[in-house]
Coordinates of C-alpha atoms in Angstrom, one line a residue:
M1 CA 3.3 8.4 -18.7
N2 CA 1.0 10.6 -20.4
T3 CA -2.4 11.1 -19.5
S4 CA -5.0 9.2 -21.6
G5 CA -7.8 11.4 -19.9
P6 CA -10.6 13.5 -21.1
A7 CA -9.0 16.6 -23.1
G8 CA -5.1 15.5 -22.0
Q9 CA -6.3 16.4 -18.6
G10 CA -3.7 15.4 -15.6
L11 CA -2.4 14.3 -12.3
R12 CA -3.7 17.8 -10.6
L13 CA -1.9 18.2 -6.9
I14 CA -1.9 21.3 -4.7
P15 CA -0.4 22.5 -1.9
F16 CA -2.0 22.1 1.8
R17 CA -0.3 22.8 5.4
G18 CA 1.1 19.4 7.1
L19 CA -0.2 18.0 10.5
R20 CA 3.5 17.2 12.3
Y21 CA 5.2 16.3 15.3
V22 CA 6.2 18.3 17.1
P23 CA 10.2 17.4 17.8
E24 CA 10.4 18.6 21.7
R25 CA 6.9 17.0 22.4
V26 CA 7.9 13.1 21.6
G27 CA 10.5 11.0 22.7
S28 CA 11.8 10.8 18.9
L29 CA 10.1 10.8 15.2
A30 CA 11.2 7.5 14.5
A31 CA 9.2 6.3 17.3
V32 CA 5.8 7.7 16.4
T33 CA 6.3 6.2 13.1
S34 CA 4.8 3.4 11.5
P35 CA 4.3 0.8 8.6
P36 CA 0.7 1.5 6.8
Y37 CA -1.9 0.5 8.4
D38 CA -2.8 -2.9 6.3
V39 CA 1.0 -3.7 6.7
V40 CA 1.0 -3.7 11.0
V41 CA -0.8 -7.4 10.7
R42 CA 0.8 -8.9 13.6
P43 CA -0.6 -7.7 17.5
D44 CA 3.0 -7.9 18.4
G45 CA 3.6 -5.6 16.1
L46 CA 0.7 -3.5 17.1
H47 CA 1.9 -3.8 20.9
H48 CA 5.6 -2.8 19.8
L49 CA 4.5 0.5 17.8
E50 CA 2.1 1.4 21.1
S51 CA 5.0 1.4 23.7
A52 CA 7.3 2.7 20.9
D53 CA 5.9 6.4 22.8
P54 CA 2.2 7.3 23.9
H55 CA 1.7 9.0 20.5
N56 CA 3.1 7.0 18.1
I57 CA 1.0 7.5 14.7
V58 CA -0.2 3.5 15.4
R59 CA -3.3 5.1 18.3
L60 CA -4.8 7.1 15.3
I61 CA -4.4 4.6 12.3
L62 CA -4.9 1.6 14.3
P63 CA -6.9 2.1 17.5
Q64 CA -8.0 -0.1 19.5
A65 CA -11.8 -0.5 21.2
D66 CA -14.3 -2.9 21.7
T67 CA -16.4 -2.0 18.8
A68 CA -15.7 0.0 15.9
A69 CA -17.2 3.3 16.7
A70 CA -15.6 3.3 19.7
R71 CA -12.4 2.8 18.0
H72 CA -13.0 5.7 15.5
E73 CA -14.5 8.3 18.3
Q74 CA -11.4 7.3 20.5
A75 CA -8.4 8.3 16.9
A76 CA -10.8 11.9 16.7
Q77 CA -10.3 12.5 20.4
T78 CA -6.7 11.4 20.7
L79 CA -6.2 13.5 17.9
N80 CA -8.0 16.3 18.6
R81 CA -6.0 15.9 22.6
W82 CA -2.9 16.0 20.7
L83 CA -3.2 19.2 18.6
A84 CA -5.2 20.9 21.9
E85 CA -1.1 19.6 23.1
G86 CA 1.1 20.6 20.6
V87 CA 1.8 17.3 20.2
L88 CA 0.8 17.6 16.5
A89 CA 0.7 21.1 14.9
P90 CA 0.4 21.9 11.7
D91 CA 2.4 24.0 8.7
S92 CA 2.4 27.7 8.9
E93 CA 2.0 27.6 5.3
P94 CA 1.3 25.5 2.4
A95 CA 3.8 23.4 1.1
L96 CA 3.9 20.2 -0.9
Y97 CA 6.6 18.0 0.6
V98 CA 9.8 16.6 -1.2
Y99 CA 10.2 13.2 0.4
E100 CA 13.6 11.0 0.5
Q101 CA 13.6 7.3 1.9
R102 CA 17.1 5.9 1.7
N103 CA 18.8 3.0 3.1
A104 CA 21.6 1.0 2.1
E105 CA 20.6 -0.2 -1.1
I106 CA 17.5 1.8 -2.3
L107 CA 17.0 5.8 -3.0
Q108 CA 13.3 7.0 -3.2
R109 CA 11.9 10.6 -3.9
G110 CA 9.2 11.6 -4.2
V111 CA 6.2 15.2 -3.9
V112 CA 3.9 14.6 -1.3
G113 CA 0.6 17.4 -1.9
A114 CA -3.4 17.1 -1.7
L115 CA -4.0 15.4 -5.4
A116 CA -7.7 15.9 -6.6
L117 CA -9.5 12.6 -7.2
S118 CA -10.8 11.7 -10.4
A119 CA -12.8 8.0 -11.6
P120 CA -11.2 5.1 -12.9
A121 CA -12.6 6.6 -16.1
D122 CA -11.1 9.0 -16.3
G123 CA -7.6 7.5 -16.8
I124 CA -5.8 10.1 -14.7
V125 CA -5.2 7.8 -11.4
L126 CA -5.0 4.6 -12.4
P127 CA -5.9 1.5 -9.4
H128 CA -4.6 -2.3 -10.7
E129 CA -6.6 -4.0 -7.7
D130 CA -9.8 -4.4 -6.4
V131 CA -10.8 -3.4 -2.9
M132 CA -13.2 -5.1 0.1
A133 CA -16.3 -3.3 0.9
H134 CA -15.7 -3.8 4.9
I135 CA -12.0 -2.7 4.9
V136 CA -13.3 1.0 2.6
E137 CA -15.7 1.2 5.1
D138 CA -13.5 1.2 8.0
R139 CA -12.0 3.7 6.4
A140 CA -14.3 6.1 5.4
D141 CA -15.4 5.5 9.3
L142 CA -12.2 7.2 10.0
M143 CA -11.8 9.3 8.4
R144 CA -15.4 11.1 8.8
A145 CA -14.5 11.4 12.9
T146 CA -10.7 12.4 12.5
A147 CA -11.3 14.7 9.0
A148 CA -7.8 13.8 8.4
H149 CA -5.9 11.7 6.2
L150 CA -3.2 10.0 8.2
E151 CA -1.2 8.6 5.8
P152 CA 0.1 9.2 2.3
L153 CA -1.2 6.9 -0.3
L154 CA 1.8 5.6 -2.9
L155 CA 1.8 6.4 -6.5
T156 CA 3.8 6.1 -9.4
Y157 CA 3.8 7.5 -12.5
R158 CA 7.1 8.0 -14.8
S159 CA 8.3 11.0 -16.6
D160 CA 10.0 11.2 -20.2
D161 CA 12.5 13.0 -18.7
G162 CA 13.8 12.5 -16.0
G163 CA 16.2 15.9 -15.3
S164 CA 13.0 18.5 -15.9
G165 CA 10.1 19.2 -13.9
A166 CA 8.5 17.5 -10.4
T167 CA 12.1 16.2 -10.9
A168 CA 14.3 19.1 -11.0
V169 CA 12.0 20.9 -7.9
I170 CA 13.0 17.2 -6.1
E171 CA 17.1 17.6 -6.4
R172 CA 17.2 20.7 -6.2
T173 CA 15.1 21.4 -3.2
T174 CA 17.4 17.7 -1.6
D175 CA 20.4 20.2 -1.6
R176 CA 19.1 22.3 1.4
P177 CA 18.2 21.5 5.3
P178 CA 15.5 19.0 5.5
L179 CA 12.4 20.2 7.9
L180 CA 13.5 16.5 9.4
D181 CA 15.4 13.8 9.4
T182 CA 15.0 10.1 10.9
T183 CA 16.3 6.6 10.6
T184 CA 13.3 4.2 11.8
E185 CA 14.2 0.7 13.5
D186 CA 13.9 -0.7 9.8
G187 CA 17.0 0.9 8.7
Y188 CA 15.5 3.1 6.8
H189 CA 16.2 7.1 6.7
H190 CA 13.4 9.5 5.9
R191 CA 14.2 13.0 5.1
L192 CA 11.5 15.3 4.5
W193 CA 11.5 18.8 2.7
A194 CA 8.3 22.0 2.2
V195 CA 8.7 23.1 -1.6
T196 CA 6.6 26.8 -0.7
D197 CA 8.4 28.5 -3.4
P198 CA 6.2 29.5 -5.9
A199 CA 8.5 29.3 -9.0
D200 CA 8.9 25.6 -7.5
R201 CA 5.5 24.7 -6.4
A202 CA 4.4 25.8 -10.3
E203 CA 7.2 23.7 -11.7
I204 CA 6.2 20.8 -10.5
E205 CA 2.5 20.7 -11.0
T206 CA 2.7 21.6 -14.1
D207 CA 4.8 18.4 -15.1
L208 CA 2.4 16.0 -13.5
A209 CA -0.7 18.1 -15.1
H210 CA 1.2 15.8 -18.5
H211 CA 1.0 12.4 -16.5
Q212 CA -1.2 10.2 -14.8
A213 CA -0.2 8.0 -12.1
L214 CA -0.8 4.2 -11.2
I215 CA -2.1 2.9 -7.7
A216 CA 1.1 1.3 -6.6
D217 CA -0.3 0.9 -2.7
G218 CA -3.5 2.4 -0.7
H219 CA -6.2 1.2 -3.3
H220 CA -8.6 1.2 0.3
R221 CA -8.0 4.8 1.4
W222 CA -8.1 5.8 -3.1
A223 CA -11.9 4.3 -2.9
T224 CA -12.1 5.8 0.6
Y225 CA -11.6 9.4 -0.5
L226 CA -13.9 9.0 -3.9
R227 CA -16.7 7.4 -1.5
L228 CA -16.3 10.5 0.6
Q229 CA -16.2 13.1 -2.0
Q230 CA -19.8 12.0 -3.4
E231 CA -20.6 12.6 -0.1
H232 CA -19.6 16.0 0.2
T233 CA -21.3 17.9 -2.7
A234 CA -20.1 21.4 -2.5
P235 CA -16.7 22.0 -3.7
G236 CA -14.0 21.8 -1.1
P237 CA -11.1 19.9 0.8
W238 CA -12.7 16.5 0.3
D239 CA -12.2 16.5 -3.7
F240 CA -8.8 16.6 -2.8
G241 CA -6.6 13.4 -1.3
L242 CA -3.1 13.2 0.9
V243 CA -0.2 10.9 -1.9
L244 CA 3.0 10.8 -2.5
L245 CA 4.5 10.8 -6.3
V246 CA 6.6 8.9 -7.2
D247 CA 8.4 8.9 -10.5
T248 CA 9.7 5.3 -11.3
A249 CA 11.2 6.0 -14.8
R250 CA 14.3 7.7 -12.3
Y251 CA 13.2 6.0 -8.6
P252 CA 12.0 2.7 -9.3
L253 CA 10.0 0.6 -6.9
R254 CA 10.8 -3.1 -5.1
V255 CA 7.0 -5.2 -6.3
R256 CA 6.7 -8.4 -3.5
A257 CA 3.8 -10.3 -3.3
I258 CA 1.4 -10.8 -0.3
H259 CA 1.1 -14.4 0.7
R260 CA -2.3 -15.4 1.7
L261 CA -3.0 -16.7 5.3
L262 CA -6.4 -19.7 5.1
H263 CA -7.2 -19.7 8.8
R264 CA -9.2 -23.1 8.3
L265 CA -7.5 -25.2 5.9
P266 CA -4.8 -27.2 7.2
V267 CA -1.5 -27.8 5.3
A268 CA -2.5 -32.1 4.9
D269 CA -6.1 -31.1 4.1
A270 CA -4.8 -28.1 1.0
L271 CA -2.4 -30.2 -0.2
A272 CA -4.8 -33.0 -1.1
A273 CA -7.6 -31.1 -2.4
L274 CA -4.9 -30.5 -4.9
N275 CA -3.5 -33.8 -6.0
G276 CA -3.9 -35.1 -9.2
L277 CA -4.7 -31.0 -10.5
F278 CA -0.8 -29.6 -9.7
R279 CA 2.5 -31.5 -9.4
I280 CA 3.2 -30.8 -6.1
R281 CA 7.0 -31.3 -4.4
D282 CA 8.2 -31.4 -0.8
L283 CA 10.9 -29.3 -0.1
D284 CA 13.5 -29.4 2.9
G285 CA 13.9 -25.3 2.7
P286 CA 14.8 -23.7 4.6
L287 CA 12.4 -20.5 3.6
P288 CA 15.0 -18.9 1.3
Q289 CA 15.9 -22.0 0.1
A290 CA 12.3 -22.7 -0.8
L291 CA 11.4 -18.9 -2.2
D292 CA 14.3 -20.1 -4.5
A293 CA 12.6 -22.8 -5.8
L294 CA 9.3 -20.6 -6.0
A295 CA 11.1 -18.7 -8.6
E296 CA 12.7 -21.1 -10.6
A297 CA 9.0 -22.3 -10.7
A298 CA 7.2 -18.6 -11.3
A299 CA 9.5 -18.8 -14.9
E300 CA 7.3 -21.3 -16.2
G301 CA 4.1 -20.7 -15.1
N302 CA 1.7 -20.5 -12.0
A303 CA 3.1 -21.7 -9.5
F304 CA 2.5 -21.5 -5.1
L305 CA 4.2 -22.5 -1.7
L306 CA 1.8 -23.7 0.7
A307 CA 3.9 -24.0 4.3
G308 CA 2.2 -24.1 7.3
D309 CA 3.2 -28.0 8.9
G310 CA 6.7 -27.4 9.4
G311 CA 8.2 -28.0 5.3
F312 CA 7.3 -26.4 2.2
H313 CA 5.3 -28.0 -0.9
L314 CA 5.5 -26.5 -4.2
V315 CA 2.8 -26.7 -6.2
D316 CA 2.7 -26.0 -9.9
R317 CA 2.0 -26.9 -13.6
P318 CA -1.7 -26.7 -12.5
D319 CA -4.7 -28.9 -15.2
P320 CA -5.4 -26.7 -17.8
G321 CA -8.7 -28.1 -17.5
L322 CA -9.4 -26.9 -13.9
L323 CA -8.5 -23.7 -15.9
S324 CA -10.7 -23.4 -18.4
R325 CA -13.4 -24.0 -16.3
T326 CA -12.6 -22.3 -13.7
I327 CA -10.9 -18.6 -15.4
P328 CA -12.9 -16.4 -17.0
A329 CA -12.4 -16.2 -20.7
D330 CA -13.2 -12.4 -20.8
R331 CA -10.5 -10.9 -19.6
P332 CA -6.9 -10.6 -21.2
T333 CA -4.2 -13.0 -21.3
A334 CA -2.4 -11.3 -18.3
W335 CA -5.0 -11.3 -16.2
R336 CA -6.2 -14.6 -16.9
T337 CA -2.3 -16.5 -16.4
L338 CA -1.9 -14.0 -12.8
D339 CA -1.2 -17.0 -10.5
A340 CA -3.4 -14.0 -7.9
T341 CA -6.1 -14.8 -10.3
V342 CA -5.3 -18.8 -10.4
L343 CA -5.2 -18.8 -6.6
H344 CA -8.4 -17.0 -6.4
A345 CA -10.8 -18.0 -9.6
A346 CA -8.8 -21.6 -9.7
L347 CA -7.9 -23.1 -6.3
L348 CA -9.6 -20.9 -3.4
D349 CA -13.3 -20.8 -5.4
H350 CA -13.0 -23.8 -6.8
V351 CA -10.8 -26.0 -5.0
W352 CA -10.6 -25.6 -1.4
Q353 CA -14.0 -23.3 -1.5
I354 CA -12.7 -20.3 0.7
P355 CA -14.5 -17.4 1.0
D356 CA -13.3 -14.5 0.3
A357 CA -13.4 -12.9 4.3
P358 CA -11.6 -11.9 6.9
E359 CA -12.6 -15.7 9.0
H360 CA -11.7 -17.3 6.2
I361 CA -8.3 -15.4 4.7
A362 CA -6.0 -13.5 6.4
Y363 CA -3.3 -11.1 3.6
I364 CA 0.5 -11.1 4.9
H365 CA 2.8 -8.9 3.9
D366 CA 5.8 -10.9 5.2
T367 CA 6.9 -13.9 4.7
A368 CA 8.2 -15.5 7.7
A369 CA 5.6 -14.0 10.0
A370 CA 2.8 -15.4 7.3
V371 CA 4.6 -19.0 7.8
E372 CA 5.2 -18.4 11.3
Q373 CA 1.1 -18.2 12.0
A374 CA 0.4 -20.8 9.7
E375 CA 2.2 -23.2 12.0
R376 CA 1.2 -22.2 15.3
H377 CA -2.2 -21.8 14.0
N378 CA -2.5 -25.4 12.3
A379 CA -3.0 -23.5 8.8
T380 CA -1.6 -23.1 5.4
A381 CA 0.3 -20.4 3.9
V382 CA 0.0 -19.5 0.4
L383 CA 2.8 -17.9 -0.4
M384 CA 3.3 -15.7 -3.9
H385 CA 5.9 -15.1 -6.3
P386 CA 6.3 -10.9 -6.8
V387 CA 3.9 -9.4 -10.6
R388 CA 6.6 -7.2 -12.3
E389 CA 5.6 -4.1 -12.7
E390 CA 5.4 -3.7 -16.2
V391 CA 2.9 -5.8 -15.9
V392 CA 0.5 -4.1 -13.2
R393 CA 0.9 -1.6 -15.6
D394 CA -0.2 -2.7 -18.9
L395 CA -3.2 -4.1 -17.7
A396 CA -4.6 -0.4 -15.6
R397 CA -3.7 0.7 -18.8
Q398 CA -6.7 -1.3 -19.7
G399 CA -8.9 -1.1 -17.6
V400 CA -8.2 -4.4 -16.0
T401 CA -7.8 -4.5 -12.1
M402 CA -5.9 -7.0 -10.5
P403 CA -7.3 -10.2 -7.1
R404 CA -7.2 -7.1 -4.1
K405 CA -3.8 -8.1 -2.8
S406 CA -2.3 -8.6 -5.6
T407 CA 1.3 -5.9 -5.3
S408 CA 3.3 -4.8 -2.2
F409 CA 4.8 -2.2 -4.2
G410 CA 7.6 -0.4 -1.7
P411 CA 9.5 1.2 0.1
K412 CA 6.2 2.8 1.5
P413 CA 5.9 5.9 3.0
A414 CA 6.5 6.0 7.0
T415 CA 3.2 7.2 7.9
G416 CA 3.3 9.7 11.1
L417 CA 5.7 12.2 9.1
V418 CA 2.8 14.6 7.7
L419 CA -1.0 14.7 7.9
R420 CA -3.3 16.5 6.1
S421 CA -5.9 18.1 8.3
L422 CA -9.1 18.8 5.7
D423 CA -10.2 21.4 8.7
L424 CA -6.9 23.0 7.9
D425 CA -8.0 23.2 4.2

């Protein structure tokens, strides 16, 4: 995908001295990794990661304390202690990093580096989702306290020729022995290589300079990067952010949905409010069968699957009058017909009148977890069908952002394999 940025300016990726775990100082590399911070939503998941190894990265990305200020200070102290103890150590020279994830079904390769920050209006890095101010503020406080980028964003671009440039360097690099090689408990095999040869780095950097990128995962962290850049007016390390860039022309990502858990709305009340506004059909399940029915209905129009009372309820065919009253008319048709748009503008804002605030709504990636939490707490899980990547990319090119948490691209990079210290850079 060629850039539409000013004067043909595209992605500028530079090397950095990665902070990495010293294998001899931890139980295993797999035991110190974590999913991205916003995927670890369940307390049992957090506790599981904390108990996997005393140095698990979750102690930095999701520190636990009574106040936000105490959490961030704790993360900074933990990072400094691990550096002093040699648990984490910087690589000897700056590098770009080739990163590979694979399982029985997927092979994904990309390059990790420090990417020059740019505003959305520049058309170089394209966001596709809105962000929540309180999350950006929390991530900003954590980055200030630690002076580190603890986990890379996932960005995608599309090459014109998958056999040259960055892709060629990646393929050559993966023929060499890696810096690290580990398999995490989710079954993914991870490998990481350092690219230090000036010619290889130049080939990557020259290629990427002709492309723009779509933020696949990490909108809040990208917004945080931009906020902190504004606070540091002198040129320096805050002008760059830690990213993983994947060429989806060669390595397509999966796009999954992110579900909503409505804490204070029982399923019976949710359905009663929708009566006459949507078609409602009760399904027996099990969950995979109900999701198949959702996919079939979503192929015809807006559709949602409600759960939380022990059953599943397929909600589709919204009343056209409801949509005309509640969906803003000044956006492209592709945006106006998104399930997430209809959910937030018509159902949450108008029918159910639920504020988009943490005490009312949780965003959950795992489908079974959303159902289980809804049933446990007499709440409503709204299960979503994923959006196609082409729709996301087309809207982003138009400068139109989707409702927050509309997509979940993956596989996501494991957190903890390589970090970026702003003090080192």
